[in-house]
PDB file of C-alpha atoms in Angstrom:
ATOM      1  CA  GLU O   1     -14.342   6.444 -11.153  1.00  0.00           C
ATOM      2  CA  PRO O   2     -15.109   4.674  -7.965  1.00  0.00           C
ATOM      3  CA  GLU O   3     -12.753   5.337  -5.076  1.00  0.00           C
ATOM      4  CA  VAL O   4     -12.093   4.115  -1.447  1.00  0.00           C
ATOM      5  CA  THR O   5     -12.964   6.960   1.128  1.00  0.00           C
ATOM      6  CA  GLN O   6     -11.693   7.502   4.617  1.00  0.00           C
ATOM      7  CA  THR O   7     -12.664   9.577   7.599  1.00  0.00           C
ATOM      8  CA  PRO O   8     -11.332  11.468   9.213  1.00  0.00           C
ATOM      9  CA  SER O   9      -8.491  12.682   7.174  1.00  0.00           C
ATOM     10  CA  HIS O  10      -6.690  13.685  10.516  1.00  0.00           C
ATOM     11  CA  GLN O  11      -7.239  12.446  14.168  1.00  0.00           C
ATOM     12  CA  VAL O  12      -5.705  13.632  17.204  1.00  0.00           C
ATOM     13  CA  THR O  13      -6.068  11.593  20.319  1.00  0.00           C
ATOM     14  CA  GLN O  14      -4.821  11.066  23.981  1.00  0.00           C
ATOM     15  CA  MET O  15      -2.797   8.234  24.815  1.00  0.00           C
ATOM     16  CA  GLY O  16      -5.014   5.467  26.141  1.00  0.00           C
ATOM     17  CA  GLN O  17      -8.096   6.673  24.453  1.00  0.00           C
ATOM     18  CA  GLU O  18     -10.250   4.469  21.728  1.00  0.00           C
ATOM     19  CA  VAL O  19     -10.248   5.637  18.175  1.00  0.00           C
ATOM     20  CA  ILE O  20     -12.278   4.338  15.263  1.00  0.00           C
ATOM     21  CA  LEU O  21     -11.128   5.042  11.694  1.00  0.00           C
ATOM     22  CA  ARG O  22     -13.685   4.825   8.868  1.00  0.00           C
ATOM     23  CA  CYS O  23     -13.471   3.501   5.292  1.00  0.00           C
ATOM     24  CA  VAL O  24     -16.011   3.150   2.550  1.00  0.00           C
ATOM     25  CA  PRO O  25     -14.633   0.685   0.271  1.00  0.00           C
ATOM     26  CA  ILE O  26     -15.703   0.589  -3.642  1.00  0.00           C
ATOM     27  CA  SER O  27     -19.114  -0.701  -3.517  1.00  0.00           C
ATOM     28  CA  ASN O  28     -18.806  -3.862  -5.358  1.00  0.00           C
ATOM     29  CA  HIS O  29     -15.677  -4.979  -3.871  1.00  0.00           C
ATOM     30  CA  LEU O  30     -15.514  -7.909  -1.275  1.00  0.00           C
ATOM     31  CA  TYR O  31     -12.011  -7.702   0.118  1.00  0.00           C
ATOM     32  CA  PHE O  32     -10.964  -5.310   2.434  1.00  0.00           C
ATOM     33  CA  TYR O  33      -7.724  -4.410   3.933  1.00  0.00           C
ATOM     34  CA  TRP O  34      -6.017  -2.003   6.586  1.00  0.00           C
ATOM     35  CA  TYR O  35      -2.455  -0.959   6.282  1.00  0.00           C
ATOM     36  CA  ARG O  36      -0.443   1.562   8.391  1.00  0.00           C
ATOM     37  CA  GLN O  37       2.667   3.769   7.372  1.00  0.00           C
ATOM     38  CA  ILE O  38       4.744   5.191  10.303  1.00  0.00           C
ATOM     39  CA  LEU O  39       6.104   8.392   9.206  1.00  0.00           C
ATOM     40  CA  GLY O  40       9.324   7.845   6.883  1.00  0.00           C
ATOM     41  CA  GLN O  41       8.871   3.962   6.813  1.00  0.00           C
ATOM     42  CA  LYS O  42       7.138   1.630   4.616  1.00  0.00           C
ATOM     43  CA  VAL O  43       3.783   0.794   4.103  1.00  0.00           C
ATOM     44  CA  GLU O  44       2.778  -2.227   6.530  1.00  0.00           C
ATOM     45  CA  PHE O  45      -0.035  -4.735   6.065  1.00  0.00           C
ATOM     46  CA  LEU O  46      -2.222  -4.959   9.237  1.00  0.00           C
ATOM     47  CA  VAL O  47      -5.403  -7.264   8.322  1.00  0.00           C
ATOM     48  CA  SER O  48      -7.539  -8.461   5.263  1.00  0.00           C
ATOM     49  CA  PHE O  49     -11.487  -8.975   5.933  1.00  0.00           C
ATOM     50  CA  TYR O  50     -13.832 -11.113   3.758  1.00  0.00           C
ATOM     51  CA  ASN O  51     -17.208 -12.276   4.251  1.00  0.00           C
ATOM     52  CA  ASN O  52     -17.391 -10.608   7.688  1.00  0.00           C
ATOM     53  CA  GLU O  53     -14.381 -12.279   9.100  1.00  0.00           C
ATOM     54  CA  ILE O  54     -10.855 -11.519   9.391  1.00  0.00           C
ATOM     55  CA  SER O  55      -8.983 -13.719   6.713  1.00  0.00           C
ATOM     56  CA  GLU O  56      -5.497 -12.671   7.447  1.00  0.00           C
ATOM     57  CA  LYS O  57      -3.610 -10.495  10.040  1.00  0.00           C
ATOM     58  CA  SER O  58      -0.022  -9.389  10.689  1.00  0.00           C
ATOM     59  CA  GLU O  59       1.840  -9.363  14.209  1.00  0.00           C
ATOM     60  CA  ILE O  60       1.133  -5.830  14.512  1.00  0.00           C
ATOM     61  CA  PHE O  61      -2.535  -6.519  14.489  1.00  0.00           C
ATOM     62  CA  ASP O  62      -2.755  -7.425  18.237  1.00  0.00           C
ATOM     63  CA  ASP O  63      -5.596  -7.502  20.800  1.00  0.00           C
ATOM     64  CA  GLN O  64      -5.613  -3.604  20.855  1.00  0.00           C
ATOM     65  CA  PHE O  65      -6.871  -3.803  17.280  1.00  0.00           C
ATOM     66  CA  SER O  66     -10.265  -4.749  15.801  1.00  0.00           C
ATOM     67  CA  VAL O  67     -12.202  -4.463  12.558  1.00  0.00           C
ATOM     68  CA  GLU O  68     -15.815  -4.268  11.691  1.00  0.00           C
ATOM     69  CA  ARG O  69     -18.330  -4.165   8.846  1.00  0.00           C
ATOM     70  CA  PRO O  70     -21.127  -2.573  10.583  1.00  0.00           C
ATOM     71  CA  ASP O  71     -23.382  -2.083   7.723  1.00  0.00           C
ATOM     72  CA  GLY O  72     -23.204  -2.666   3.719  1.00  0.00           C
ATOM     73  CA  SER O  73     -20.901   0.305   2.959  1.00  0.00           C
ATOM     74  CA  ASN O  74     -18.534   0.958   5.960  1.00  0.00           C
ATOM     75  CA  PHE O  75     -15.533  -0.919   7.296  1.00  0.00           C
ATOM     76  CA  THR O  76     -13.899   0.251  10.321  1.00  0.00           C
ATOM     77  CA  LEU O  77     -10.819  -0.040  12.336  1.00  0.00           C
ATOM     78  CA  LYS O  78     -10.819   0.324  15.806  1.00  0.00           C
ATOM     79  CA  ILE O  79      -7.577   0.916  18.395  1.00  0.00           C
ATOM     80  CA  ARG O  80      -8.925   0.216  21.830  1.00  0.00           C
ATOM     81  CA  SER O  81      -6.495   1.930  23.900  1.00  0.00           C
ATOM     82  CA  THR O  82      -3.975   3.961  21.897  1.00  0.00           C
ATOM     83  CA  LYS O  83      -0.290   4.153  22.245  1.00  0.00           C
ATOM     84  CA  LEU O  84       2.364   6.843  21.305  1.00  0.00           C
ATOM     85  CA  GLU O  85       3.653   4.403  18.633  1.00  0.00           C
ATOM     86  CA  ASP O  86       0.129   3.952  17.052  1.00  0.00           C
ATOM     87  CA  SER O  87       1.060   7.408  15.381  1.00  0.00           C
ATOM     88  CA  ALA O  88       0.793   6.722  11.806  1.00  0.00           C
ATOM     89  CA  MET O  89      -1.036   7.173   8.630  1.00  0.00           C
ATOM     90  CA  TYR O  90      -3.655   4.308   8.264  1.00  0.00           C
ATOM     91  CA  PHE O  91      -4.706   3.337   4.898  1.00  0.00           C
ATOM     92  CA  CYS O  92      -7.847   1.328   3.978  1.00  0.00           C
ATOM     93  CA  ALA O  93      -7.983  -0.715   0.577  1.00  0.00           C
ATOM     94  CA  SER O  94     -10.394  -2.938  -1.141  1.00  0.00           C
ATOM     95  CA  SER O  95     -10.161  -5.224  -3.951  1.00  0.00           C
ATOM     96  CA  LEU O  96     -12.947  -7.144  -6.074  1.00  0.00           C
ATOM     97  CA  ASP O  97     -11.178 -10.498  -5.240  1.00  0.00           C
ATOM     98  CA  THR O  98      -8.272 -12.000  -3.700  1.00  0.00           C
ATOM     99  CA  ARG O  99      -6.717 -13.847  -6.357  1.00  0.00           C
ATOM    100  CA  ILE O 100      -2.977 -12.900  -6.719  1.00  0.00           C
ATOM    101  CA  GLY O 101      -2.867  -9.932  -9.075  1.00  0.00           C
ATOM    102  CA  ALA O 102      -6.310  -8.406  -8.138  1.00  0.00           C
ATOM    103  CA  THR O 103      -5.769  -4.982  -7.932  1.00  0.00           C
ATOM    104  CA  GLN O 104      -6.171  -3.103  -4.277  1.00  0.00           C
ATOM    105  CA  TYR O 105      -7.360   0.308  -4.340  1.00  0.00           C
ATOM    106  CA  PHE O 106      -6.183   2.445  -1.774  1.00  0.00           C
ATOM    107  CA  GLY O 107      -8.066   5.262   0.218  1.00  0.00           C
ATOM    108  CA  PRO O 108      -6.542   8.712   0.851  1.00  0.00           C
ATOM    109  CA  GLY O 109      -5.594   7.612   4.332  1.00  0.00           C
ATOM    110  CA  THR O 110      -6.348   8.836   7.895  1.00  0.00           C
ATOM    111  CA  ARG O 111      -3.290  10.489   9.913  1.00  0.00           C
ATOM    112  CA  LEU O 112      -3.629   9.551  13.439  1.00  0.00           C
ATOM    113  CA  LEU O 113      -1.633  11.305  16.017  1.00  0.00           C
ATOM    114  CA  VAL O 114      -1.420  10.029  19.639  1.00  0.00           C
ATOM    115  CA  LEU O 115      -0.244  12.418  22.232  1.00  0.00           C
TER     116      LEU O 115
ATOM    117  CA  GLY E   1       7.748 -14.381   5.399  1.00  0.00           C
ATOM    118  CA  GLU E   2       8.603 -12.376   2.015  1.00  0.00           C
ATOM    119  CA  ASN E   3      11.103  -9.542   2.620  1.00  0.00           C
ATOM    120  CA  VAL E   4      11.329  -6.688   0.042  1.00  0.00           C
ATOM    121  CA  GLU E   5      14.242  -4.284  -0.505  1.00  0.00           C
ATOM    122  CA  GLN E   6      14.335  -1.138  -2.624  1.00  0.00           C
ATOM    123  CA  HIS E   7      17.086   0.902  -3.876  1.00  0.00           C
ATOM    124  CA  PRO E   8      17.651   3.888  -3.857  1.00  0.00           C
ATOM    125  CA  SER E   9      15.838   5.119  -1.355  1.00  0.00           C
ATOM    126  CA  THR E  10      15.994   8.573  -2.830  1.00  0.00           C
ATOM    127  CA  LEU E  11      16.584   9.497  -6.433  1.00  0.00           C
ATOM    128  CA  SER E  12      16.921  13.051  -8.106  1.00  0.00           C
ATOM    129  CA  VAL E  13      17.140  13.453 -12.079  1.00  0.00           C
ATOM    130  CA  GLN E  14      16.655  15.989 -14.482  1.00  0.00           C
ATOM    131  CA  GLU E  15      13.269  16.686 -16.456  1.00  0.00           C
ATOM    132  CA  GLY E  16      13.387  14.354 -19.518  1.00  0.00           C
ATOM    133  CA  ASP E  17      16.230  11.889 -17.902  1.00  0.00           C
ATOM    134  CA  SER E  18      15.113   8.264 -17.126  1.00  0.00           C
ATOM    135  CA  ALA E  19      14.822   7.095 -13.555  1.00  0.00           C
ATOM    136  CA  VAL E  20      15.206   3.408 -12.540  1.00  0.00           C
ATOM    137  CA  ILE E  21      14.185   1.887  -9.211  1.00  0.00           C
ATOM    138  CA  LYS E  22      15.165  -1.454  -8.303  1.00  0.00           C
ATOM    139  CA  CYS E  23      13.944  -4.185  -5.864  1.00  0.00           C
ATOM    140  CA  THR E  24      14.714  -7.643  -4.535  1.00  0.00           C
ATOM    141  CA  TYR E  25      12.486 -10.194  -2.916  1.00  0.00           C
ATOM    142  CA  SER E  26      13.208 -13.032  -0.878  1.00  0.00           C
ATOM    143  CA  ASP E  27      10.537 -15.743  -1.376  1.00  0.00           C
ATOM    144  CA  SER E  28      10.856 -17.557  -4.680  1.00  0.00           C
ATOM    145  CA  ALA E  29       7.161 -18.380  -4.578  1.00  0.00           C
ATOM    146  CA  SER E  30       6.035 -14.803  -5.087  1.00  0.00           C
ATOM    147  CA  ASN E  31       4.485 -14.322  -8.594  1.00  0.00           C
ATOM    148  CA  TYR E  32       2.890 -11.216  -8.631  1.00  0.00           C
ATOM    149  CA  PHE E  33       4.748  -7.720  -8.511  1.00  0.00           C
ATOM    150  CA  PRO E  34       2.864  -4.183  -8.492  1.00  0.00           C
ATOM    151  CA  TRP E  35       4.332  -0.916  -8.304  1.00  0.00           C
ATOM    152  CA  TYR E  36       2.543   1.896  -6.542  1.00  0.00           C
ATOM    153  CA  LYS E  37       2.831   5.522  -6.842  1.00  0.00           C
ATOM    154  CA  GLN E  38       2.257   7.802  -3.516  1.00  0.00           C
ATOM    155  CA  GLU E  39       2.007  11.518  -3.994  1.00  0.00           C
ATOM    156  CA  LEU E  40       1.993  13.945  -1.163  1.00  0.00           C
ATOM    157  CA  GLY E  41      -0.856  13.426   1.205  1.00  0.00           C
ATOM    158  CA  LYS E  42      -2.494  10.554  -0.896  1.00  0.00           C
ATOM    159  CA  GLY E  43      -2.628   6.756  -0.670  1.00  0.00           C
ATOM    160  CA  PRO E  44      -0.635   4.602  -2.843  1.00  0.00           C
ATOM    161  CA  GLN E  45      -1.825   4.210  -6.322  1.00  0.00           C
ATOM    162  CA  LEU E  46      -1.298   1.386  -8.671  1.00  0.00           C
ATOM    163  CA  ILE E  47       0.592   2.318 -11.698  1.00  0.00           C
ATOM    164  CA  ILE E  48       2.115  -1.022 -13.102  1.00  0.00           C
ATOM    165  CA  ASP E  49       2.263  -4.462 -12.271  1.00  0.00           C
ATOM    166  CA  ILE E  50       3.832  -7.867 -13.646  1.00  0.00           C
ATOM    167  CA  ARG E  51       3.402 -11.465 -12.987  1.00  0.00           C
ATOM    168  CA  SER E  52       6.182 -13.858 -13.062  1.00  0.00           C
ATOM    169  CA  ASN E  53       5.257 -15.412 -16.426  1.00  0.00           C
ATOM    170  CA  VAL E  54       6.520 -12.422 -18.154  1.00  0.00           C
ATOM    171  CA  GLY E  55       9.793 -10.542 -18.147  1.00  0.00           C
ATOM    172  CA  GLU E  56       8.768  -7.282 -18.965  1.00  0.00           C
ATOM    173  CA  LYS E  57       5.702  -4.891 -19.439  1.00  0.00           C
ATOM    174  CA  LYS E  58       5.454  -1.558 -20.617  1.00  0.00           C
ATOM    175  CA  ASP E  59       2.768   1.231 -20.224  1.00  0.00           C
ATOM    176  CA  GLN E  60       3.722   4.397 -22.120  1.00  0.00           C
ATOM    177  CA  ARG E  61       6.714   5.923 -20.058  1.00  0.00           C
ATOM    178  CA  ILE E  62       6.647   3.264 -17.608  1.00  0.00           C
ATOM    179  CA  ALA E  63       8.160  -0.010 -17.977  1.00  0.00           C
ATOM    180  CA  VAL E  64       8.752  -2.932 -15.372  1.00  0.00           C
ATOM    181  CA  THR E  65      11.326  -5.819 -15.835  1.00  0.00           C
ATOM    182  CA  LEU E  66      11.565  -8.969 -13.888  1.00  0.00           C
ATOM    183  CA  ASN E  67      14.297 -11.441 -13.170  1.00  0.00           C
ATOM    184  CA  LYS E  68      12.735 -14.334 -11.275  1.00  0.00           C
ATOM    185  CA  THR E  69      16.079 -16.419 -11.355  1.00  0.00           C
ATOM    186  CA  ALA E  70      18.046 -13.215  -9.593  1.00  0.00           C
ATOM    187  CA  LYS E  71      14.597 -12.436  -7.634  1.00  0.00           C
ATOM    188  CA  HIS E  72      14.798  -8.755  -8.655  1.00  0.00           C
ATOM    189  CA  PHE E  73      12.571  -6.544 -10.628  1.00  0.00           C
ATOM    190  CA  SER E  74      12.710  -2.988 -11.809  1.00  0.00           C
ATOM    191  CA  LEU E  75      10.658   0.033 -12.617  1.00  0.00           C
ATOM    192  CA  HIS E  76      11.914   2.314 -15.463  1.00  0.00           C
ATOM    193  CA  ILE E  77      10.491   5.776 -15.992  1.00  0.00           C
ATOM    194  CA  THR E  78      11.544   7.491 -19.412  1.00  0.00           C
ATOM    195  CA  GLU E  79      11.155  11.075 -20.290  1.00  0.00           C
ATOM    196  CA  THR E  80      10.555  12.177 -16.596  1.00  0.00           C
ATOM    197  CA  GLN E  81       8.400  15.048 -15.790  1.00  0.00           C
ATOM    198  CA  PRO E  82       7.907  17.096 -12.660  1.00  0.00           C
ATOM    199  CA  GLU E  83       4.374  15.168 -12.073  1.00  0.00           C
ATOM    200  CA  ASP E  84       6.286  11.958 -11.655  1.00  0.00           C
ATOM    201  CA  SER E  85       7.800  13.145  -8.562  1.00  0.00           C
ATOM    202  CA  ALA E  86       6.346  10.974  -5.646  1.00  0.00           C
ATOM    203  CA  VAL E  87       7.432   8.160  -3.555  1.00  0.00           C
ATOM    204  CA  TYR E  88       7.441   4.729  -5.464  1.00  0.00           C
ATOM    205  CA  PHE E  89       6.696   1.483  -3.801  1.00  0.00           C
ATOM    206  CA  CYS E  90       7.404  -2.011  -5.063  1.00  0.00           C
ATOM    207  CA  ALA E  91       5.499  -4.968  -3.556  1.00  0.00           C
ATOM    208  CA  ALA E  92       5.346  -8.704  -3.939  1.00  0.00           C
ATOM    209  CA  CYS E  93       3.006 -11.588  -3.364  1.00  0.00           C
ATOM    210  CA  ASP E  94      -0.696 -11.184  -2.808  1.00  0.00           C
ATOM    211  CA  LYS E  95      -0.542  -9.357   0.620  1.00  0.00           C
ATOM    212  CA  VAL E  96       1.110  -6.523  -0.845  1.00  0.00           C
ATOM    213  CA  ILE E  97       4.265  -6.603   1.194  1.00  0.00           C
ATOM    214  CA  PHE E  98       5.643  -3.033   0.177  1.00  0.00           C
ATOM    215  CA  GLY E  99       9.400  -2.282  -0.105  1.00  0.00           C
ATOM    216  CA  PRO E 100      10.515   0.975   1.834  1.00  0.00           C
ATOM    217  CA  GLY E 101       9.820   3.194  -0.816  1.00  0.00           C
ATOM    218  CA  THR E 102      11.870   5.654  -2.975  1.00  0.00           C
ATOM    219  CA  SER E 103      11.332   9.301  -3.145  1.00  0.00           C
ATOM    220  CA  LEU E 104      11.756  10.314  -6.610  1.00  0.00           C
ATOM    221  CA  SER E 105      12.264  14.075  -7.427  1.00  0.00           C
ATOM    222  CA  VAL E 106      12.448  15.246 -10.926  1.00  0.00           C
ATOM    223  CA  ILE E 107      14.102  18.677 -11.230  1.00  0.00           C
ATOM    224  CA  PRO E 108      12.591  20.829 -13.840  1.00  0.00           C
TER     225      PRO E 108
END
């Protein structure tokens, strides 16, 4: 069964450094998402992406964040200058379409720790 | 925006008993309500969903009920098994706005 994959599984970085989290969505999916989950808290929507542009973003997704689909298979989340509060689990998801009720398939997540 | 609340935050049941998790939402325009199960170290996985045009949906040991008037929906797990132990998230609308999660522990 096709699945969303994410790399790395864990990343430790110094405050102020740039990090890039990578995701490979399911191959025929067209819509891509990033979510984050701070330890012990709910999963929060960050951004959705379609047709090579951001379709929606939350207030968490400020100028420090960017997303890119550099080729036909990868979808990346970049944090330009990490802060301590960026420490969280980051989940990528993809869906075939964006109609209400279209299932989003989640990757296993990348655990980011900012020191 | 949509606000989703979920109760209880933790739940322990004996194996074989039923578990019920309840969620409320604020936006009356929401019409899609998925439930996700998150096992330790993994991403959320969809287990069941319901749309606003039905009041109940069942899939083997899992069922979801929806009361649009009261703006609440519930997940019911019958004959619980240890492998049901996980964190369960309800969600509303199309951006998957998650509730805070319920940690379910099934005691063998």
